[in-house]
């Protein structure tokens, strides 16, 4: 375990956050009609959370001596509302997993503040996943 490995991991997380911000903005425009209304509202509410995550990661990567990622991770663009929600849920669950792993790495490096913040971000993503699961049950 070394600092470079953590920086690489956090940069992957950052690319995922930029991707999520772009994907949620894109999907909230494409989620039309009554079936799309609930998803549109939810995504609009969650975009500021993801932006907060991206800003934190940008700062912490810089603090650790790395160069923060500015390219969003690419994503699929299903046109069906249910497929959108399924994709978003899968991505949120992946984010929970990655933040938990990287919190552990930060802990091993003695970076307690980073560890705690990454755990909070894992909890945020867990909440997003729960909200998406609720929508999915109604589709
Ligand atoms: Fe996020
Ligand atoms: Fe999220």
mmCIF file with all atom_site columns, C-alpha atoms and ligand atoms in Angstrom:
data_model
loop_
_atom_site.group_PDB
_atom_site.id
_atom_site.type_symbol
_atom_site.label_atom_id
_atom_site.label_alt_id
_atom_site.label_comp_id
_atom_site.label_asym_id
_atom_site.label_entity_id
_atom_site.label_seq_id
_atom_site.pdbx_PDB_ins_code
_atom_site.Cartn_x
_atom_site.Cartn_y
_atom_site.Cartn_z
_atom_site.occupancy
_atom_site.B_iso_or_equiv
_atom_site.pdbx_formal_charge
_atom_site.auth_seq_id
_atom_site.auth_comp_id
_atom_site.auth_asym_id
_atom_site.auth_atom_id
_atom_site.pdbx_PDB_model_num
ATOM   1   C  CA  . UNK A 1 1   ? 0.000   0.000  0.000   1.00 0.00 ? 1   UNK A CA  1
ATOM   2   C  CA  . UNK A 1 2   ? 1.413   3.388  -0.941  1.00 0.00 ? 2   UNK A CA  1
ATOM   3   C  CA  . UNK A 1 3   ? 0.222   6.925  -1.534  1.00 0.00 ? 3   UNK A CA  1
ATOM   4   C  CA  . UNK A 1 4   ? 0.448   6.632  -5.348  1.00 0.00 ? 4   UNK A CA  1
ATOM   5   C  CA  . UNK A 1 5   ? -1.935  3.688  -5.285  1.00 0.00 ? 5   UNK A CA  1
ATOM   6   C  CA  . UNK A 1 6   ? -4.447  5.730  -3.255  1.00 0.00 ? 6   UNK A CA  1
ATOM   7   C  CA  . UNK A 1 7   ? -4.094  8.721  -5.612  1.00 0.00 ? 7   UNK A CA  1
ATOM   8   C  CA  . UNK A 1 8   ? -4.802  6.400  -8.592  1.00 0.00 ? 8   UNK A CA  1
ATOM   9   C  CA  . UNK A 1 9   ? -7.864  4.988  -6.833  1.00 0.00 ? 9   UNK A CA  1
ATOM   10  C  CA  . UNK A 1 10  ? -9.192  8.442  -5.928  1.00 0.00 ? 10  UNK A CA  1
ATOM   11  C  CA  . UNK A 1 11  ? -8.648  9.643  -9.494  1.00 0.00 ? 11  UNK A CA  1
ATOM   12  C  CA  . UNK A 1 12  ? -10.767 6.726  -10.759 1.00 0.00 ? 12  UNK A CA  1
ATOM   13  C  CA  . UNK A 1 13  ? -13.429 7.754  -8.214  1.00 0.00 ? 13  UNK A CA  1
ATOM   14  C  CA  . UNK A 1 14  ? -13.205 11.330 -9.469  1.00 0.00 ? 14  UNK A CA  1
ATOM   15  C  CA  . UNK A 1 15  ? -13.679 10.259 -13.120 1.00 0.00 ? 15  UNK A CA  1
ATOM   16  C  CA  . UNK A 1 16  ? -16.734 8.286  -11.942 1.00 0.00 ? 16  UNK A CA  1
ATOM   17  C  CA  . UNK A 1 17  ? -18.126 11.369 -10.119 1.00 0.00 ? 17  UNK A CA  1
ATOM   18  C  CA  . UNK A 1 18  ? -17.714 13.606 -13.185 1.00 0.00 ? 18  UNK A CA  1
ATOM   19  C  CA  . UNK A 1 19  ? -19.375 10.837 -15.235 1.00 0.00 ? 19  UNK A CA  1
ATOM   20  C  CA  . UNK A 1 20  ? -22.267 10.678 -12.760 1.00 0.00 ? 20  UNK A CA  1
ATOM   21  C  CA  . UNK A 1 21  ? -22.772 14.457 -12.845 1.00 0.00 ? 21  UNK A CA  1
ATOM   22  C  CA  . UNK A 1 22  ? -22.902 14.399 -16.662 1.00 0.00 ? 22  UNK A CA  1
ATOM   23  C  CA  . UNK A 1 23  ? -25.064 11.239 -16.744 1.00 0.00 ? 23  UNK A CA  1
ATOM   24  C  CA  . UNK A 1 24  ? -27.581 12.582 -14.190 1.00 0.00 ? 24  UNK A CA  1
ATOM   25  C  CA  . UNK A 1 25  ? -27.811 15.910 -16.026 1.00 0.00 ? 25  UNK A CA  1
ATOM   26  C  CA  . UNK A 1 26  ? -28.310 14.064 -19.331 1.00 0.00 ? 26  UNK A CA  1
ATOM   27  C  CA  . UNK A 1 27  ? -30.829 11.578 -17.919 1.00 0.00 ? 27  UNK A CA  1
ATOM   28  C  CA  . UNK A 1 28  ? -32.867 14.180 -16.047 1.00 0.00 ? 28  UNK A CA  1
ATOM   29  C  CA  . UNK A 1 29  ? -33.480 15.841 -19.396 1.00 0.00 ? 29  UNK A CA  1
ATOM   30  C  CA  . UNK A 1 30  ? -34.247 12.530 -21.150 1.00 0.00 ? 30  UNK A CA  1
ATOM   31  C  CA  . UNK A 1 31  ? -36.527 11.181 -18.386 1.00 0.00 ? 31  UNK A CA  1
ATOM   32  C  CA  . UNK A 1 32  ? -39.792 12.475 -19.820 1.00 0.00 ? 32  UNK A CA  1
ATOM   33  C  CA  . UNK A 1 33  ? -43.429 11.834 -19.023 1.00 0.00 ? 33  UNK A CA  1
ATOM   34  C  CA  . UNK A 1 34  ? -45.026 10.714 -15.771 1.00 0.00 ? 34  UNK A CA  1
ATOM   35  C  CA  . UNK A 1 35  ? -42.752 7.667  -15.512 1.00 0.00 ? 35  UNK A CA  1
ATOM   36  C  CA  . UNK A 1 36  ? -39.721 9.905  -15.807 1.00 0.00 ? 36  UNK A CA  1
ATOM   37  C  CA  . UNK A 1 37  ? -40.880 12.658 -13.455 1.00 0.00 ? 37  UNK A CA  1
ATOM   38  C  CA  . UNK A 1 38  ? -39.812 11.000 -10.220 1.00 0.00 ? 38  UNK A CA  1
ATOM   39  C  CA  . UNK A 1 39  ? -36.398 10.092 -11.613 1.00 0.00 ? 39  UNK A CA  1
ATOM   40  C  CA  . UNK A 1 40  ? -35.948 13.605 -12.956 1.00 0.00 ? 40  UNK A CA  1
ATOM   41  C  CA  . UNK A 1 41  ? -36.654 15.110 -9.515  1.00 0.00 ? 41  UNK A CA  1
ATOM   42  C  CA  . UNK A 1 42  ? -34.379 12.646 -7.731  1.00 0.00 ? 42  UNK A CA  1
ATOM   43  C  CA  . UNK A 1 43  ? -31.426 13.157 -10.082 1.00 0.00 ? 43  UNK A CA  1
ATOM   44  C  CA  . UNK A 1 44  ? -31.743 16.945 -9.897  1.00 0.00 ? 44  UNK A CA  1
ATOM   45  C  CA  . UNK A 1 45  ? -31.577 16.666 -6.089  1.00 0.00 ? 45  UNK A CA  1
ATOM   46  C  CA  . UNK A 1 46  ? -28.518 14.358 -6.163  1.00 0.00 ? 46  UNK A CA  1
ATOM   47  C  CA  . UNK A 1 47  ? -26.349 16.277 -8.637  1.00 0.00 ? 47  UNK A CA  1
ATOM   48  C  CA  . UNK A 1 48  ? -25.173 18.761 -5.935  1.00 0.00 ? 48  UNK A CA  1
ATOM   49  C  CA  . UNK A 1 49  ? -24.107 15.805 -3.705  1.00 0.00 ? 49  UNK A CA  1
ATOM   50  C  CA  . UNK A 1 50  ? -22.008 14.369 -6.540  1.00 0.00 ? 50  UNK A CA  1
ATOM   51  C  CA  . UNK A 1 51  ? -20.493 17.774 -7.252  1.00 0.00 ? 51  UNK A CA  1
ATOM   52  C  CA  . UNK A 1 52  ? -19.526 18.026 -3.572  1.00 0.00 ? 52  UNK A CA  1
ATOM   53  C  CA  . UNK A 1 53  ? -17.833 14.615 -3.838  1.00 0.00 ? 53  UNK A CA  1
ATOM   54  C  CA  . UNK A 1 54  ? -15.956 15.666 -6.987  1.00 0.00 ? 54  UNK A CA  1
ATOM   55  C  CA  . UNK A 1 55  ? -14.771 18.884 -5.341  1.00 0.00 ? 55  UNK A CA  1
ATOM   56  C  CA  . UNK A 1 56  ? -13.557 17.033 -2.245  1.00 0.00 ? 56  UNK A CA  1
ATOM   57  C  CA  . UNK A 1 57  ? -11.678 14.441 -4.345  1.00 0.00 ? 57  UNK A CA  1
ATOM   58  C  CA  . UNK A 1 58  ? -10.082 17.202 -6.445  1.00 0.00 ? 58  UNK A CA  1
ATOM   59  C  CA  . UNK A 1 59  ? -8.817  18.883 -3.269  1.00 0.00 ? 59  UNK A CA  1
ATOM   60  C  CA  . UNK A 1 60  ? -7.570  15.730 -1.583  1.00 0.00 ? 60  UNK A CA  1
ATOM   61  C  CA  . UNK A 1 61  ? -5.761  14.455 -4.708  1.00 0.00 ? 61  UNK A CA  1
ATOM   62  C  CA  . UNK A 1 62  ? -4.043  17.844 -4.968  1.00 0.00 ? 62  UNK A CA  1
ATOM   63  C  CA  . UNK A 1 63  ? -3.138  17.751 -1.248  1.00 0.00 ? 63  UNK A CA  1
ATOM   64  C  CA  . UNK A 1 64  ? -1.599  14.291 -1.727  1.00 0.00 ? 64  UNK A CA  1
ATOM   65  C  CA  . UNK A 1 65  ? 0.575   15.615 -4.571  1.00 0.00 ? 65  UNK A CA  1
ATOM   66  C  CA  . UNK A 1 66  ? -1.420  14.148 -7.472  1.00 0.00 ? 66  UNK A CA  1
ATOM   67  C  CA  . UNK A 1 67  ? -2.965  15.704 -10.569 1.00 0.00 ? 67  UNK A CA  1
ATOM   68  C  CA  . UNK A 1 68  ? -6.785  15.538 -10.320 1.00 0.00 ? 68  UNK A CA  1
ATOM   69  C  CA  . UNK A 1 69  ? -8.708  13.873 -13.157 1.00 0.00 ? 69  UNK A CA  1
ATOM   70  C  CA  . UNK A 1 70  ? -10.846 16.222 -15.259 1.00 0.00 ? 70  UNK A CA  1
ATOM   71  C  CA  . UNK A 1 71  ? -12.265 13.685 -17.736 1.00 0.00 ? 71  UNK A CA  1
ATOM   72  C  CA  . UNK A 1 72  ? -15.620 12.064 -16.942 1.00 0.00 ? 72  UNK A CA  1
ATOM   73  C  CA  . UNK A 1 73  ? -15.901 8.299  -17.150 1.00 0.00 ? 73  UNK A CA  1
ATOM   74  C  CA  . UNK A 1 74  ? -17.922 7.304  -20.204 1.00 0.00 ? 74  UNK A CA  1
ATOM   75  C  CA  . UNK A 1 75  ? -21.398 5.832  -19.684 1.00 0.00 ? 75  UNK A CA  1
ATOM   76  C  CA  . UNK A 1 76  ? -24.192 3.983  -21.492 1.00 0.00 ? 76  UNK A CA  1
ATOM   77  C  CA  . UNK A 1 77  ? -27.245 5.957  -22.643 1.00 0.00 ? 77  UNK A CA  1
ATOM   78  C  CA  . UNK A 1 78  ? -30.340 3.756  -22.438 1.00 0.00 ? 78  UNK A CA  1
ATOM   79  C  CA  . UNK A 1 79  ? -33.540 5.468  -23.620 1.00 0.00 ? 79  UNK A CA  1
ATOM   80  C  CA  . UNK A 1 80  ? -35.847 3.408  -21.395 1.00 0.00 ? 80  UNK A CA  1
ATOM   81  C  CA  . UNK A 1 81  ? -36.506 4.868  -17.908 1.00 0.00 ? 81  UNK A CA  1
ATOM   82  C  CA  . UNK A 1 82  ? -36.191 1.514  -16.126 1.00 0.00 ? 82  UNK A CA  1
ATOM   83  C  CA  . UNK A 1 83  ? -32.852 0.801  -17.832 1.00 0.00 ? 83  UNK A CA  1
ATOM   84  C  CA  . UNK A 1 84  ? -31.642 4.261  -16.746 1.00 0.00 ? 84  UNK A CA  1
ATOM   85  C  CA  . UNK A 1 85  ? -32.513 3.556  -13.106 1.00 0.00 ? 85  UNK A CA  1
ATOM   86  C  CA  . UNK A 1 86  ? -30.914 0.092  -13.247 1.00 0.00 ? 86  UNK A CA  1
ATOM   87  C  CA  . UNK A 1 87  ? -27.710 1.600  -14.645 1.00 0.00 ? 87  UNK A CA  1
ATOM   88  C  CA  . UNK A 1 88  ? -27.663 4.350  -12.001 1.00 0.00 ? 88  UNK A CA  1
ATOM   89  C  CA  . UNK A 1 89  ? -28.260 1.853  -9.207  1.00 0.00 ? 89  UNK A CA  1
ATOM   90  C  CA  . UNK A 1 90  ? -25.387 -0.345 -10.421 1.00 0.00 ? 90  UNK A CA  1
ATOM   91  C  CA  . UNK A 1 91  ? -23.067 2.671  -10.562 1.00 0.00 ? 91  UNK A CA  1
ATOM   92  C  CA  . UNK A 1 92  ? -24.055 3.911  -7.071  1.00 0.00 ? 92  UNK A CA  1
ATOM   93  C  CA  . UNK A 1 93  ? -23.411 0.431  -5.646  1.00 0.00 ? 93  UNK A CA  1
ATOM   94  C  CA  . UNK A 1 94  ? -20.000 0.388  -7.345  1.00 0.00 ? 94  UNK A CA  1
ATOM   95  C  CA  . UNK A 1 95  ? -19.246 3.801  -5.789  1.00 0.00 ? 95  UNK A CA  1
ATOM   96  C  CA  . UNK A 1 96  ? -20.144 2.506  -2.294  1.00 0.00 ? 96  UNK A CA  1
ATOM   97  C  CA  . UNK A 1 97  ? -17.742 -0.406 -2.807  1.00 0.00 ? 97  UNK A CA  1
ATOM   98  C  CA  . UNK A 1 98  ? -14.908 1.781  -4.125  1.00 0.00 ? 98  UNK A CA  1
ATOM   99  C  CA  . UNK A 1 99  ? -15.218 4.445  -1.396  1.00 0.00 ? 99  UNK A CA  1
ATOM   100 C  CA  . UNK A 1 100 ? -15.211 1.754  1.291   1.00 0.00 ? 100 UNK A CA  1
ATOM   101 C  CA  . UNK A 1 101 ? -12.039 0.222  -0.196  1.00 0.00 ? 101 UNK A CA  1
ATOM   102 C  CA  . UNK A 1 102 ? -10.312 3.564  -0.524  1.00 0.00 ? 102 UNK A CA  1
ATOM   103 C  CA  . UNK A 1 103 ? -11.313 4.552  3.038   1.00 0.00 ? 103 UNK A CA  1
ATOM   104 C  CA  . UNK A 1 104 ? -9.518  1.399  4.182   1.00 0.00 ? 104 UNK A CA  1
ATOM   105 C  CA  . UNK A 1 105 ? -6.446  2.323  2.108   1.00 0.00 ? 105 UNK A CA  1
ATOM   106 C  CA  . UNK A 1 106 ? -6.430  5.849  3.602   1.00 0.00 ? 106 UNK A CA  1
ATOM   107 C  CA  . UNK A 1 107 ? -6.684  4.343  7.084   1.00 0.00 ? 107 UNK A CA  1
ATOM   108 C  CA  . UNK A 1 108 ? -3.680  2.084  6.390   1.00 0.00 ? 108 UNK A CA  1
ATOM   109 C  CA  . UNK A 1 109 ? -1.715  5.181  5.342   1.00 0.00 ? 109 UNK A CA  1
ATOM   110 C  CA  . UNK A 1 110 ? -2.677  6.948  8.587   1.00 0.00 ? 110 UNK A CA  1
ATOM   111 C  CA  . UNK A 1 111 ? -4.876  9.494  6.757   1.00 0.00 ? 111 UNK A CA  1
ATOM   112 C  CA  . UNK A 1 112 ? -7.701  9.490  9.301   1.00 0.00 ? 112 UNK A CA  1
ATOM   113 C  CA  . UNK A 1 113 ? -9.499  12.596 8.004   1.00 0.00 ? 113 UNK A CA  1
ATOM   114 C  CA  . UNK A 1 114 ? -9.536  11.214 4.456   1.00 0.00 ? 114 UNK A CA  1
ATOM   115 C  CA  . UNK A 1 115 ? -10.754 7.843  5.705   1.00 0.00 ? 115 UNK A CA  1
ATOM   116 C  CA  . UNK A 1 116 ? -13.684 9.402  7.595   1.00 0.00 ? 116 UNK A CA  1
ATOM   117 C  CA  . UNK A 1 117 ? -14.694 11.618 4.667   1.00 0.00 ? 117 UNK A CA  1
ATOM   118 C  CA  . UNK A 1 118 ? -14.588 8.664  2.209   1.00 0.00 ? 118 UNK A CA  1
ATOM   119 C  CA  . UNK A 1 119 ? -16.788 6.665  4.583   1.00 0.00 ? 119 UNK A CA  1
ATOM   120 C  CA  . UNK A 1 120 ? -19.271 9.554  4.651   1.00 0.00 ? 120 UNK A CA  1
ATOM   121 C  CA  . UNK A 1 121 ? -19.243 9.587  0.850   1.00 0.00 ? 121 UNK A CA  1
ATOM   122 C  CA  . UNK A 1 122 ? -19.864 5.812  0.815   1.00 0.00 ? 122 UNK A CA  1
ATOM   123 C  CA  . UNK A 1 123 ? -22.873 6.488  3.069   1.00 0.00 ? 123 UNK A CA  1
ATOM   124 C  CA  . UNK A 1 124 ? -24.120 9.216  0.684   1.00 0.00 ? 124 UNK A CA  1
ATOM   125 C  CA  . UNK A 1 125 ? -23.901 6.793  -2.260  1.00 0.00 ? 125 UNK A CA  1
ATOM   126 C  CA  . UNK A 1 126 ? -25.647 4.146  -0.202  1.00 0.00 ? 126 UNK A CA  1
ATOM   127 C  CA  . UNK A 1 127 ? -28.504 6.635  0.311   1.00 0.00 ? 127 UNK A CA  1
ATOM   128 C  CA  . UNK A 1 128 ? -28.611 7.388  -3.420  1.00 0.00 ? 128 UNK A CA  1
ATOM   129 C  CA  . UNK A 1 129 ? -28.784 3.643  -4.168  1.00 0.00 ? 129 UNK A CA  1
ATOM   130 C  CA  . UNK A 1 130 ? -31.658 3.263  -1.702  1.00 0.00 ? 130 UNK A CA  1
ATOM   131 C  CA  . UNK A 1 131 ? -33.616 6.121  -3.354  1.00 0.00 ? 131 UNK A CA  1
ATOM   132 C  CA  . UNK A 1 132 ? -33.082 4.545  -6.796  1.00 0.00 ? 132 UNK A CA  1
ATOM   133 C  CA  . UNK A 1 133 ? -34.199 1.140  -5.513  1.00 0.00 ? 133 UNK A CA  1
ATOM   134 C  CA  . UNK A 1 134 ? -37.454 2.733  -4.308  1.00 0.00 ? 134 UNK A CA  1
ATOM   135 C  CA  . UNK A 1 135 ? -38.098 4.185  -7.768  1.00 0.00 ? 135 UNK A CA  1
ATOM   136 C  CA  . UNK A 1 136 ? -37.211 0.876  -9.425  1.00 0.00 ? 136 UNK A CA  1
ATOM   137 C  CA  . UNK A 1 137 ? -39.807 -0.964 -7.322  1.00 0.00 ? 137 UNK A CA  1
ATOM   138 C  CA  . UNK A 1 138 ? -42.519 1.273  -8.809  1.00 0.00 ? 138 UNK A CA  1
ATOM   139 C  CA  . UNK A 1 139 ? -41.476 0.721  -12.451 1.00 0.00 ? 139 UNK A CA  1
HETATM 140 FE FE1 . LIG B 2 .   ? -20.794 10.701 -5.518  1.00 0.00 ? 1   LIG B FE1 1
HETATM 141 FE FE1 . LIG B 2 .   ? -24.319 9.036  -5.800  1.00 0.00 ? 2   LIG B FE1 1
#
